[in-house]
Coordinates of C-alpha atoms and ligand atoms in Angstrom, one line a residue:
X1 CA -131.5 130.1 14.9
X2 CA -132.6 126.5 13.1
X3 CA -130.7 124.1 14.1
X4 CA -129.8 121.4 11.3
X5 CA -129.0 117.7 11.4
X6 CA -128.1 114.8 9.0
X7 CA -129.7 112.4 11.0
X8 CA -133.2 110.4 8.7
X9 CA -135.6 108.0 9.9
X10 CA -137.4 105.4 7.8
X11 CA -140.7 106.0 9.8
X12 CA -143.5 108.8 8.9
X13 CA -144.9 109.9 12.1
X14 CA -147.9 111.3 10.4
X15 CA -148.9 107.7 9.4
X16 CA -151.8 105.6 10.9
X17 CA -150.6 102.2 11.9
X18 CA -148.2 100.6 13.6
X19 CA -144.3 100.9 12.1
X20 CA -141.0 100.3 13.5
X21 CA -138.0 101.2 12.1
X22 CA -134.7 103.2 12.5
X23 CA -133.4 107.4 13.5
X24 CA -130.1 106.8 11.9
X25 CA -127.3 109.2 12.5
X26 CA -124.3 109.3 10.0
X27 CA -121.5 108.3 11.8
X28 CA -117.7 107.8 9.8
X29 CA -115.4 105.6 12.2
X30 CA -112.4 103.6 11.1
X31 CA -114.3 101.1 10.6
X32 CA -117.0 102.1 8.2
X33 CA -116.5 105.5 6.3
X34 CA -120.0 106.4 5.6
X35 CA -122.2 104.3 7.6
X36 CA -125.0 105.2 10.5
X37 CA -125.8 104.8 14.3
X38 CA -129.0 103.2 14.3
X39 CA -131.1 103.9 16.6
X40 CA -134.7 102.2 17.3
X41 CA -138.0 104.1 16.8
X42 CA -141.5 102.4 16.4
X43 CA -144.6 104.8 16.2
X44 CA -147.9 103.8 17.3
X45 CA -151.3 106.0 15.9
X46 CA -154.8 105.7 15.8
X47 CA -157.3 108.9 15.2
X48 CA -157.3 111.4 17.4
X49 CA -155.6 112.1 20.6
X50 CA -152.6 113.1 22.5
X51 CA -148.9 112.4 21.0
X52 CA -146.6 110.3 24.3
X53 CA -142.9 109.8 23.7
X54 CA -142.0 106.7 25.6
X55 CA -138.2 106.8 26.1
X56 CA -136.0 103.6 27.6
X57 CA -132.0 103.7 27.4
X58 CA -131.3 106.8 28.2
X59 CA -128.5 105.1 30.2
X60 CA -127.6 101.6 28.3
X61 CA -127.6 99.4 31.9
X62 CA -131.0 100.6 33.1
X63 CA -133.0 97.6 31.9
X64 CA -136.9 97.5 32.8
X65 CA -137.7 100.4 30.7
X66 CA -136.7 99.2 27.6
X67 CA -138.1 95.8 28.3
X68 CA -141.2 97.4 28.7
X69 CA -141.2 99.9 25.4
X70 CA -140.6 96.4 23.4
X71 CA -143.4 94.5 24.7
X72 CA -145.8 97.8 23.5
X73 CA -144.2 97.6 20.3
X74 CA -144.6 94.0 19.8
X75 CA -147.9 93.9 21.8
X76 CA -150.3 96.8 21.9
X77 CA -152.8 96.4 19.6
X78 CA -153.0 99.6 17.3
X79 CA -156.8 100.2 17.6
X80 CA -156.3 100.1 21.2
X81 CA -155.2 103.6 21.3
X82 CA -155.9 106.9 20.7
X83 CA -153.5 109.1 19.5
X84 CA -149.9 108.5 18.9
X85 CA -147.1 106.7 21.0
X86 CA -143.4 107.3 19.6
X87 CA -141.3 104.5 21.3
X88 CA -137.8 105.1 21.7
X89 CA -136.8 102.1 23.5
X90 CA -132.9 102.0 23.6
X91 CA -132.2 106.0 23.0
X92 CA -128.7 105.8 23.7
X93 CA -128.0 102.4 21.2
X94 CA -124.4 102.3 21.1
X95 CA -125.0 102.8 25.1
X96 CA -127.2 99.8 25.1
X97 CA -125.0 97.9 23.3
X98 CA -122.2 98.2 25.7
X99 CA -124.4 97.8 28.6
X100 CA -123.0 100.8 30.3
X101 CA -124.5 104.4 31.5
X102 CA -122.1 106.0 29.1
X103 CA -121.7 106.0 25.4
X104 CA -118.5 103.6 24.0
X105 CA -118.9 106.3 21.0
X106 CA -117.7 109.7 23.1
X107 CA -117.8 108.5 26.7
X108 CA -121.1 111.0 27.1
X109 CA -123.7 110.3 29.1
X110 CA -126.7 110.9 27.1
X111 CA -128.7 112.7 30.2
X112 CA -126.1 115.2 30.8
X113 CA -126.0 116.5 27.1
X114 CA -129.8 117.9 26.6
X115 CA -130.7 120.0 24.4
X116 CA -128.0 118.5 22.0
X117 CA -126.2 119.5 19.7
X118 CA -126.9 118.4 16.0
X119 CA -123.7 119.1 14.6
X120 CA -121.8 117.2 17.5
X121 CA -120.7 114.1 18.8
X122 CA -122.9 111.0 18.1
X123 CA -124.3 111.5 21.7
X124 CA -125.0 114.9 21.4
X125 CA -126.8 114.4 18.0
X126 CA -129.1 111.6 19.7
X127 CA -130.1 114.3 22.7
X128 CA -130.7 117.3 19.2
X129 CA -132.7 114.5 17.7
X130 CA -134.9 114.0 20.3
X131 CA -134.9 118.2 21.7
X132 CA -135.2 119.4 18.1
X133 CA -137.6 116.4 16.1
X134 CA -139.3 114.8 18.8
X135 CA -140.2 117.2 21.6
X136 CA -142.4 119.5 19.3
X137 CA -144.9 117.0 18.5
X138 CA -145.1 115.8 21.4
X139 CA -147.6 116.0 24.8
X140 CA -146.1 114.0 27.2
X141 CA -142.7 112.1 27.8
X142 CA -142.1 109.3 29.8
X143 CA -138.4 108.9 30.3
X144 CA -137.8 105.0 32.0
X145 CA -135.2 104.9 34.2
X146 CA -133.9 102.0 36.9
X147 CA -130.7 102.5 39.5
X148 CA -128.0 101.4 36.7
X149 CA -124.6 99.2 37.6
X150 CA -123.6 101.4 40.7
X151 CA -127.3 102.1 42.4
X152 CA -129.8 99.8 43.5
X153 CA -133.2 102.1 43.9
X154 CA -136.1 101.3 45.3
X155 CA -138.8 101.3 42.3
X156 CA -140.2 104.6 41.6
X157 CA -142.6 107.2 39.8
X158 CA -140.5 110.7 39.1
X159 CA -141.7 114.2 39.3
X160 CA -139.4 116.6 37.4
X161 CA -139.9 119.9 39.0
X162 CA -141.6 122.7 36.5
X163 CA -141.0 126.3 37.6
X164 CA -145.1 127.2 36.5
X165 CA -147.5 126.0 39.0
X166 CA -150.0 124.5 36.5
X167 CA -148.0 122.6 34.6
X168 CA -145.7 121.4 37.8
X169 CA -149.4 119.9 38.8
X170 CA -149.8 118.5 35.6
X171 CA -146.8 116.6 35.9
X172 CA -147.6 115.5 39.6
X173 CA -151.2 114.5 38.6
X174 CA -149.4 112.0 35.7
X175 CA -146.5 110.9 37.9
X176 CA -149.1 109.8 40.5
X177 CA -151.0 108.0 37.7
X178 CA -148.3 106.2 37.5
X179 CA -148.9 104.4 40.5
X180 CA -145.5 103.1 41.8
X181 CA -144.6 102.3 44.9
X182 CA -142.5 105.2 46.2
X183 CA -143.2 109.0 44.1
X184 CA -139.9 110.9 44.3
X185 CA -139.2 114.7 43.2
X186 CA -135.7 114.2 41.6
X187 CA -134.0 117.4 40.3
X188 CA -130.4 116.4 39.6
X189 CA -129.3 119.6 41.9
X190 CA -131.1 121.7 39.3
X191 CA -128.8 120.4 36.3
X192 CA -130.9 121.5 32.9
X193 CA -129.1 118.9 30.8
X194 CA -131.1 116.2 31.4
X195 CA -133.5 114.8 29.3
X196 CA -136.6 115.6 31.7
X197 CA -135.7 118.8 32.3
X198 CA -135.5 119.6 28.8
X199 CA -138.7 118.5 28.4
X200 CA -140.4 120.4 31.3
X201 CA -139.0 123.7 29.3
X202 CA -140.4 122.5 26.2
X203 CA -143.6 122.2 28.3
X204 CA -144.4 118.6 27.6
X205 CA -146.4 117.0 30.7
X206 CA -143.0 115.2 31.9
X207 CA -143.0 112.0 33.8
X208 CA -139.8 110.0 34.8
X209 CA -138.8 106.4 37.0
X210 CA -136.4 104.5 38.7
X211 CA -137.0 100.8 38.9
X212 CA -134.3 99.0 40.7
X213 CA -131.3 98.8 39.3
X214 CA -127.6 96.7 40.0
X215 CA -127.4 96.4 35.9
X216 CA -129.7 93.5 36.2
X217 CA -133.2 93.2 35.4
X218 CA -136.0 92.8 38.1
X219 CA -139.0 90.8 37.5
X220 CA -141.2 93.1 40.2
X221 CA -139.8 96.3 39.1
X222 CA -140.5 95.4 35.0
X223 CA -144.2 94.4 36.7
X224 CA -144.7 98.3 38.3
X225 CA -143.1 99.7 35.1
X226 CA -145.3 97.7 33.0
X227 CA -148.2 98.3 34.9
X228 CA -147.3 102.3 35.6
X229 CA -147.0 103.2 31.6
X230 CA -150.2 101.6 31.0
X231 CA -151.8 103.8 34.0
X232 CA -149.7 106.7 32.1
X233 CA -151.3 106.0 29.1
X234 CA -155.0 105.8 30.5
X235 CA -154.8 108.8 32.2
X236 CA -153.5 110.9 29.5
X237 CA -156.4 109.7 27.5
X238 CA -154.2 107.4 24.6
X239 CA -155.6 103.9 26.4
X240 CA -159.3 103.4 27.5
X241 CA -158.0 101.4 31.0
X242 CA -155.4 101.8 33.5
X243 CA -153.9 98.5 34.4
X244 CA -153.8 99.5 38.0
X245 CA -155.6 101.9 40.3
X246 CA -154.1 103.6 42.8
X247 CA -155.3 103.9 46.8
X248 CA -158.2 106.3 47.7
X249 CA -155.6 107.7 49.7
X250 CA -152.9 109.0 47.6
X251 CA -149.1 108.2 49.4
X252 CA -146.6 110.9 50.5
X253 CA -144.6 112.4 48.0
X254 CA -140.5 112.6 48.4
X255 CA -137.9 114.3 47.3
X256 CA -134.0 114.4 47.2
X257 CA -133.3 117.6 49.5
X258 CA -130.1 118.7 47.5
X259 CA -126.5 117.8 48.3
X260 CA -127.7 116.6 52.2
X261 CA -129.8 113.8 50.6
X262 CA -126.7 112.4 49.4
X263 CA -124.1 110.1 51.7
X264 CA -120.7 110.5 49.7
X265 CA -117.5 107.8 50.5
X266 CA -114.7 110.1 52.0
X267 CA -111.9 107.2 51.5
X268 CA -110.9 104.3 49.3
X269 CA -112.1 101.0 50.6
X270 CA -115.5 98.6 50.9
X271 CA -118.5 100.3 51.9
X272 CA -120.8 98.4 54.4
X273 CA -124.5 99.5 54.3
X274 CA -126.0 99.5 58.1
X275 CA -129.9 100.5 56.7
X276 CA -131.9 98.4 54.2
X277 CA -133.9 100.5 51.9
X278 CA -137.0 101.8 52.5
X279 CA -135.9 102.5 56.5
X280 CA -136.4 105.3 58.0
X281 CA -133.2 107.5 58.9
X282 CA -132.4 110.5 61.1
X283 CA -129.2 113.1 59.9
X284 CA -126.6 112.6 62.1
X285 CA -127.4 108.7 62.5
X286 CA -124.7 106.4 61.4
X287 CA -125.1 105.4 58.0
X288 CA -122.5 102.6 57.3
X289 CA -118.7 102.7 56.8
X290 CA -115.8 102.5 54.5
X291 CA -113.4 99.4 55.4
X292 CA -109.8 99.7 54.3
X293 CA -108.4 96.5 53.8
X294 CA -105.3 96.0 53.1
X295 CA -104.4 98.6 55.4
X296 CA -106.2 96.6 58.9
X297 CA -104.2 99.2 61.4
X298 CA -106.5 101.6 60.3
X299 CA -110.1 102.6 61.6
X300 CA -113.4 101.8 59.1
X301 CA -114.4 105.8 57.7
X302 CA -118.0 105.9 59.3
X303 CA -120.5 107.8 57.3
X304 CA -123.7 109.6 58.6
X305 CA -127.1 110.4 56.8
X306 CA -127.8 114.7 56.2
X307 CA -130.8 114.7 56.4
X308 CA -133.9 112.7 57.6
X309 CA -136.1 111.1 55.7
X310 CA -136.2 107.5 53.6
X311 CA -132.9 105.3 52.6
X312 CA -134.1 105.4 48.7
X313 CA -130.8 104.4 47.2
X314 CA -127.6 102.4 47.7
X315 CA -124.5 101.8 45.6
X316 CA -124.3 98.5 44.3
X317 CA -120.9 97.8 43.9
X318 CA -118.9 97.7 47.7
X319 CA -115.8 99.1 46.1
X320 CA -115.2 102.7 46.6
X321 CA -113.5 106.2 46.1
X322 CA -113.6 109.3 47.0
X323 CA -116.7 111.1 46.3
X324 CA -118.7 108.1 45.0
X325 CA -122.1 108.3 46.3
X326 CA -123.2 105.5 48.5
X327 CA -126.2 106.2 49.4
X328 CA -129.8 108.6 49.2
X329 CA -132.5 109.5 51.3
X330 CA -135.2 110.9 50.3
X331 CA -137.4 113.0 52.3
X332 CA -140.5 114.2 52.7
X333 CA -141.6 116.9 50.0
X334 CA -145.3 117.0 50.4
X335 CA -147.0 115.3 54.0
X336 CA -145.5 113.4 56.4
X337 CA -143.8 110.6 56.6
X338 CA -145.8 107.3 58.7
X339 CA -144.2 106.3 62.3
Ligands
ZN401 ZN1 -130.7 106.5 34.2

């Protein structure tokens, strides 16, 4: 069945040029009875070639993404390409805005609600926009993520499983493109209502990231991000160059091994880290502990890794409850890991 929407854009995507401009979604709070949520499109195209969607803000506190998407707005040169780019740099506006993961609208998180729902809440209408209008004219997506206020990740290139072997290569092939410093097969445990995973079942060539994080912005990881959608680009045939190459020899490729790649706080308290990122950890090893204290009589909760493999994430923020996650590993999904 056709799914509807109110939502209307100001930009033609059949147009040649360069135009940037507004997906507004009618939104009626207190407030402002009949007014919009606005949120920022530009749409790159020259002649012939393959259509990329380029989505940042999927989470509003994941910074180097967007970053990113605005300089390419701003900076790429419409004759450089070929084919079309649709930017949507700050997906999740009202997100953005806050500078949280979740929307101040609904309290949705934006990568949880795919494919959307047109006739629901403002978040859910963003994730129908972009399932229902975006996806089918696309090729690829490129879906910019970094670790957000509570993870600090070690800058990444995403591969978002596909259950078809040709297109699951097709999405490896672009991921490694990508040329980051770590590849990682992320599957959220298999949730579909992400925005990737939407994407791989509307059978777009699907590449995703995670560059840093803390709700900051990092210099180096905006540098790989910059570099790695350029690479993108190139090798999906819309740029002429990469901007980087990557190594003859192409790096081992991890993945998150399920609910053992996760180290999960047991107890209220201040979680001390005992790995940096990027070291190599056994399961069973001691992984840090929970300190409670302003209750001193009692014994630090130590934590231990599941499974071996590499310390890819931590939680940024010491202060903890149960089942926060504090910290992932990552392990080896295709070769072996050096050492
Ligand atoms: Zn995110």
């Amino acid at each position: 069945m056709a799914r509807t929407s109110t939502a209307f854009t100001d930009v033609d995507f059949d147009k040649s040029g360069k135009q940037v401009g507004f997906v507004r979604i009618p939104h009626s709070p207190h407030k402002d009875a009949w007014g919009n949520t606005a949120i920022p499109i530009a749409v790159i195209a020259n002649g012939k070639g393959p259509t990329v969607i380029l989505q940042g803000g999927n989470h509003g506190d994941e910074y180097e993404g967007p970053i990113v998407i605005g300089e390419i707005i701003r900076d790429l040169p419409v004759e450089d390409i070929q084919g079309r780019i649709i930017c949507l740099p700050a997906v999740n506006a009202p997100a953005v805005r806050a500078g949280r993961r979740t929307s101040p609208d609904d309290g949705l998180n934006l990568n949880r609600t795919f494919p959307g729902d047109p006739i629901g809440s403002i978040t859910e209408q963003i994730s129908a926009y972009v399932s229902d209008i975006v996806f089918p004219m696309a090729d690829a997506f490129l879906d910019l993520h970094s670790g957000g206020s509570s993870l600090d990740i070690i800058p990444s290139a995403i591969v978002e499983p596909a259950t078809d072997a040709r297109h699951h290569a097709r999405n490896v092939a672009a991921v490694r493109a990508f040329n980051a410093p770590m590849t990682v097969v992320i599957d959220n445990l298999g949730d579909p209502r992400t925005s990737t995973a939407t994407s791989v079942r509307a059978g777009l060539t699907t590449v995703g990231t995670e560059m840093g994080g803390g709700g900051t912005v990092s210099r180096e990881a905006v540098k790989v991000c910059r570099n790695g959608v350029r690479n993108v680009l190139a090798h999906l045939g819309v740029l002429a160059e990469p901007a980087t190459r990557p190594d003859a020899e192409p790096g081992v490729i991890l993945k998150i091994p399920g609910p053992d790649g996760f180290v999960f706080a047991g107890s209220d308290g201040i979680f001390e880290n005992f790995h940096p990122l990027g070291a190599t950890v056994r399961a069973g090893q001691e992984a840090g502990r929970i300190h409670h204290l302003t209750d001193p009589g009692r014994p630090s909760e130590v934590l231990k890794f599941g499974a071996d493999g590499v310390l890819y994430g931590q939680r940024h923020p010491a202060l903890v409850e149960p089942g926060n996650c504090c910290l992932v590993v990552a392990a080896p999904y295709e070769g072996t890991l050096p050492g």
